[in-house]
Short mmCIF file of C-alpha atoms in Angstrom, two decimals:
data_model
loop_
_atom_site.label_atom_id
_atom_site.label_comp_id
_atom_site.label_asym_id
_atom_site.label_seq_id
_atom_site.Cartn_x
_atom_site.Cartn_y
_atom_site.Cartn_z
CA SER L 177 0.00 0.00 0.00
CA GLN L 178 1.04 3.58 -0.54
CA THR L 179 2.20 5.74 2.33
CA ILE L 180 3.53 9.26 2.64
CA HIS L 181 6.06 10.37 5.20
CA GLN L 182 6.69 13.98 6.10
CA TRP L 183 9.17 15.30 8.65
CA PRO L 184 9.83 16.87 11.00
CA ALA L 185 6.44 17.16 12.66
CA THR L 186 7.35 20.34 14.50
CA LEU L 187 10.08 22.89 13.92
CA VAL L 188 11.04 26.14 15.60
CA GLN L 189 13.57 28.20 13.71
CA PRO L 190 14.96 31.73 14.13
CA VAL L 191 14.50 34.38 11.49
CA GLY L 192 17.25 34.21 8.89
CA SER L 193 17.99 30.51 9.38
CA PRO L 194 17.67 27.94 6.57
CA LEU L 195 14.86 25.44 6.19
CA SER L 196 14.56 21.94 4.82
CA LEU L 197 11.34 19.93 5.00
CA GLU L 198 11.26 16.50 3.46
CA CYS L 199 8.50 14.34 2.08
CA THR L 200 8.71 10.83 0.67
CA VAL L 201 6.11 8.54 -0.82
CA GLU L 202 6.28 4.75 -0.74
CA GLY L 203 4.45 2.12 -2.73
CA THR L 204 3.98 4.04 -5.96
CA SER L 205 6.02 5.42 -8.83
CA ASN L 206 5.95 8.70 -10.74
CA PRO L 207 3.48 10.43 -8.44
CA ASN L 208 2.56 14.08 -8.71
CA LEU L 209 3.81 15.79 -5.55
CA TYR L 210 2.63 18.96 -3.83
CA TRP L 211 3.53 21.39 -1.07
CA TYR L 212 0.72 23.36 0.55
CA ARG L 213 0.88 25.89 3.38
CA GLN L 214 -1.88 26.54 5.87
CA ALA L 215 -1.54 29.86 7.64
CA ALA L 216 -3.92 30.83 10.43
CA GLY L 217 -7.34 31.69 9.00
CA ARG L 218 -6.17 31.42 5.39
CA GLY L 219 -6.98 27.93 4.23
CA LEU L 220 -4.59 25.84 2.14
CA GLN L 221 -2.34 27.70 -0.24
CA LEU L 222 -0.64 25.76 -3.04
CA LEU L 223 3.09 26.50 -3.01
CA PHE L 224 4.72 24.05 -5.43
CA TYR L 225 3.88 20.98 -7.43
CA SER L 226 5.94 18.50 -9.39
CA VAL L 227 4.96 16.05 -12.10
CA GLY L 228 8.39 14.42 -12.35
CA ILE L 229 12.02 14.43 -11.24
CA GLY L 230 13.49 17.90 -11.54
CA GLN L 231 10.18 19.40 -12.68
CA ILE L 232 8.94 22.03 -10.26
CA SER L 233 6.12 24.52 -10.75
CA SER L 234 5.80 27.45 -8.39
CA GLU L 235 2.37 28.87 -7.74
CA VAL L 236 3.25 31.78 -5.47
CA PRO L 237 6.46 33.85 -5.59
CA GLN L 238 7.99 33.83 -2.14
CA ASN L 239 10.94 33.03 0.04
CA LEU L 240 10.70 29.29 -0.53
CA SER L 241 11.91 26.80 -3.11
CA ALA L 242 11.26 23.14 -3.83
CA SER L 243 13.25 20.31 -5.32
CA ARG L 244 12.57 16.76 -6.42
CA PRO L 245 15.89 14.92 -6.47
CA GLN L 246 14.28 11.47 -6.69
CA ASP L 247 10.99 10.16 -8.04
CA ARG L 248 9.32 9.87 -4.65
CA GLN L 249 11.11 12.61 -2.73
CA PHE L 250 10.01 16.23 -2.48
CA ILE L 251 11.91 18.85 -0.49
CA LEU L 252 10.84 22.31 0.57
CA SER L 253 13.65 24.74 1.35
CA SER L 254 14.49 28.27 2.27
CA LYS L 255 17.86 29.99 2.53
CA LYS L 256 16.66 32.57 5.06
CA LEU L 257 13.39 32.22 6.91
CA LEU L 258 11.04 35.14 7.49
CA LEU L 259 8.47 35.51 10.26
CA SER L 260 5.79 35.25 7.59
CA ASP L 261 6.97 31.73 6.72
CA SER L 262 5.40 30.41 9.92
CA GLY L 263 2.55 28.00 9.29
CA PHE L 264 1.52 24.41 8.82
CA TYR L 265 3.11 22.78 5.78
CA LEU L 266 1.48 19.83 4.09
CA CYS L 267 2.94 17.50 1.52
CA ALA L 268 0.55 15.58 -0.72
CA TRP L 269 0.60 13.20 -3.67
CA VAL L 270 -1.62 11.79 -6.38
CA PRO L 271 -0.83 8.72 -8.48
CA GLY L 272 -0.19 10.58 -11.73
CA GLN L 273 -1.85 12.47 -14.55
CA GLY L 274 -5.61 12.78 -14.41
CA ALA L 275 -5.87 11.72 -10.79
CA PHE L 276 -6.81 14.48 -8.39
CA THR L 277 -7.66 12.84 -5.10
CA LEU L 278 -4.87 14.16 -2.92
CA HIS L 279 -3.31 12.03 -0.19
CA PHE L 280 -1.74 14.16 2.52
CA GLY L 281 1.13 13.71 4.93
CA ASN L 282 0.73 14.54 8.59
CA GLY L 283 2.16 18.02 8.17
CA THR L 284 4.94 20.11 9.69
CA ARG L 285 4.20 22.94 12.08
CA LEU L 286 6.84 25.61 11.48
CA THR L 287 7.27 28.50 13.87
CA VAL L 288 9.74 31.20 12.93
CA THR L 289 10.82 33.27 15.93
CA ALA X 203 -7.29 33.43 -11.08
CA GLN X 204 -9.38 30.44 -10.20
CA THR X 205 -11.10 30.73 -6.83
CA VAL X 206 -13.00 28.58 -4.38
CA THR X 207 -15.16 30.47 -1.91
CA GLN X 208 -16.49 29.24 1.41
CA SER X 209 -18.63 32.00 2.85
CA GLN X 210 -19.15 30.50 6.32
CA PRO X 211 -16.00 30.80 8.47
CA GLU X 212 -17.67 29.04 11.42
CA MET X 213 -20.77 26.96 12.02
CA SER X 214 -22.14 25.07 14.98
CA VAL X 215 -24.71 22.32 15.24
CA GLN X 216 -26.12 19.98 17.86
CA GLU X 217 -25.59 16.25 17.73
CA ALA X 218 -28.05 14.40 15.44
CA GLU X 219 -28.93 17.56 13.55
CA THR X 220 -28.25 18.25 9.89
CA VAL X 221 -25.91 20.98 8.71
CA THR X 222 -25.02 22.30 5.26
CA LEU X 223 -21.70 23.89 4.38
CA SER X 224 -21.59 26.16 1.35
CA CYS X 225 -19.03 26.38 -1.43
CA THR X 226 -18.89 28.19 -4.74
CA TYR X 227 -16.14 27.93 -7.31
CA ASP X 228 -14.99 29.51 -10.49
CA THR X 229 -13.99 27.49 -13.55
CA SER X 230 -14.27 27.68 -17.32
CA GLU X 231 -13.85 23.95 -17.74
CA ASN X 232 -16.73 21.63 -18.58
CA ASN X 233 -15.33 18.47 -17.04
CA TYR X 234 -13.71 18.78 -13.63
CA TYR X 235 -13.68 17.37 -10.12
CA LEU X 236 -14.79 18.84 -6.82
CA PHE X 237 -13.85 17.71 -3.34
CA TRP X 238 -14.63 18.17 0.31
CA TYR X 239 -11.83 17.49 2.79
CA LYS X 240 -12.06 17.35 6.55
CA GLN X 241 -9.31 18.48 8.95
CA PRO X 242 -10.00 17.40 12.55
CA PRO X 243 -7.99 18.79 15.48
CA SER X 244 -5.23 16.28 14.66
CA ARG X 245 -4.75 18.35 11.46
CA GLN X 246 -4.71 15.24 9.28
CA MET X 247 -6.45 15.99 5.97
CA ILE X 248 -9.15 13.42 5.22
CA LEU X 249 -11.12 13.11 2.00
CA VAL X 250 -14.84 13.29 2.72
CA ILE X 251 -16.43 13.16 -0.71
CA ARG X 252 -15.66 13.71 -4.38
CA GLN X 253 -17.90 14.78 -7.26
CA GLU X 254 -17.21 14.50 -10.98
CA ALA X 255 -18.82 17.38 -12.84
CA TYR X 256 -20.05 15.30 -15.76
CA LYS X 257 -22.13 13.14 -13.42
CA GLN X 258 -25.65 14.40 -12.84
CA GLN X 259 -26.14 12.43 -9.66
CA ASN X 260 -25.00 14.00 -6.43
CA ALA X 261 -22.31 12.06 -4.61
CA THR X 262 -23.11 10.41 -1.28
CA GLU X 263 -20.90 8.80 1.34
CA ASN X 264 -22.87 7.50 4.31
CA ARG X 265 -24.02 10.59 6.27
CA PHE X 266 -22.28 12.98 3.86
CA SER X 267 -23.87 14.15 0.63
CA VAL X 268 -23.42 17.03 -1.76
CA ASN X 269 -25.75 19.35 -3.60
CA PHE X 270 -23.96 20.02 -6.88
CA GLN X 271 -25.43 22.84 -8.96
CA LYS X 272 -23.24 23.02 -12.04
CA ALA X 273 -24.84 26.07 -13.64
CA ALA X 274 -24.60 28.02 -10.40
CA LYS X 275 -21.09 26.67 -9.71
CA SER X 276 -22.21 25.66 -6.26
CA PHE X 277 -21.08 22.60 -4.33
CA SER X 278 -22.50 22.35 -0.82
CA LEU X 279 -21.88 19.59 1.69
CA LYS X 280 -24.69 18.21 3.82
CA ILE X 281 -23.88 16.31 7.00
CA SER X 282 -26.81 14.34 8.38
CA ASP X 283 -27.13 13.03 11.93
CA SER X 284 -24.11 15.07 13.05
CA GLN X 285 -21.73 13.41 15.46
CA LEU X 286 -19.16 14.84 17.87
CA GLY X 287 -16.44 13.35 15.67
CA ASP X 288 -17.56 15.57 12.81
CA THR X 289 -16.06 18.55 14.62
CA ALA X 290 -13.38 19.76 12.22
CA MET X 291 -12.46 22.31 9.62
CA TYR X 292 -13.97 21.49 6.23
CA PHE X 293 -12.35 22.53 2.98
CA CYS X 294 -13.92 22.66 -0.44
CA ALA X 295 -11.55 22.20 -3.39
CA SER X 296 -11.59 22.15 -7.16
CA VAL X 297 -9.02 21.33 -9.79
CA ASN X 298 -7.07 24.30 -11.13
CA GLN X 299 -7.31 25.54 -14.72
CA ALA X 300 -4.16 23.69 -15.74
CA GLY X 301 -5.59 20.45 -14.38
CA THR X 302 -2.52 19.89 -12.25
CA ALA X 303 -3.47 20.67 -8.66
CA LEU X 304 -6.30 21.33 -6.22
CA ILE X 305 -7.27 24.83 -5.20
CA PHE X 306 -8.82 25.06 -1.74
CA GLY X 307 -11.23 27.43 -0.11
CA LYS X 308 -10.44 29.07 3.23
CA GLY X 309 -12.41 26.49 5.15
CA THR X 310 -15.40 26.32 7.47
CA THR X 311 -14.87 25.39 11.10
CA LEU X 312 -17.70 23.13 12.22
CA SER X 313 -18.38 22.52 15.90
CA VAL X 314 -20.73 19.73 16.92
CA SER X 315 -21.95 19.84 20.50
CA SER X 316 -23.95 17.45 22.66
#
């Protein structure tokens, strides 16, 4: 069966520090992968999605970047965190083109201090 | 830009009652998918129900059903016989114009009390 792992679960980082959140999917190949952010009172905002290795689409210009070094690995990064980067980050996947039922990881709560 | 609008930030209902959560969306596509997701206090995102726009029949999953009005671009969720475990934030979502990702509304926080 397919599973998605996202870590860490909680992270507290100072302003100006780097960030790396990791997400991996097991039990499937060539999934579409997504990063969403949930800020307080703002719903889920799509940040990045990827339809294949090295293919990253950015939905919102910001202080973050994403990479997909392997088929089932998706990484969210920042070189210097801002206070406004605080939020709940969710990784999700679907099994490929034409499939839209997202399967979510457990999320990472990021607090930038 | 494509939008999904949930006009009810918060709702409350008593156990065993029925509640309807509203959602409107904006799309120029003819065939598309719509979703309701639930996020309980654990913050795990759980799929509640899915509707394919080309299907006339409204989707139903046990106590959860939708009222899909394609012309009005409305997609409401009805929860019958509400239970305490239904307490959660509910998100409506539709597929984006490129057909590559889901766009979510801002959510409705539902509280079910005894």
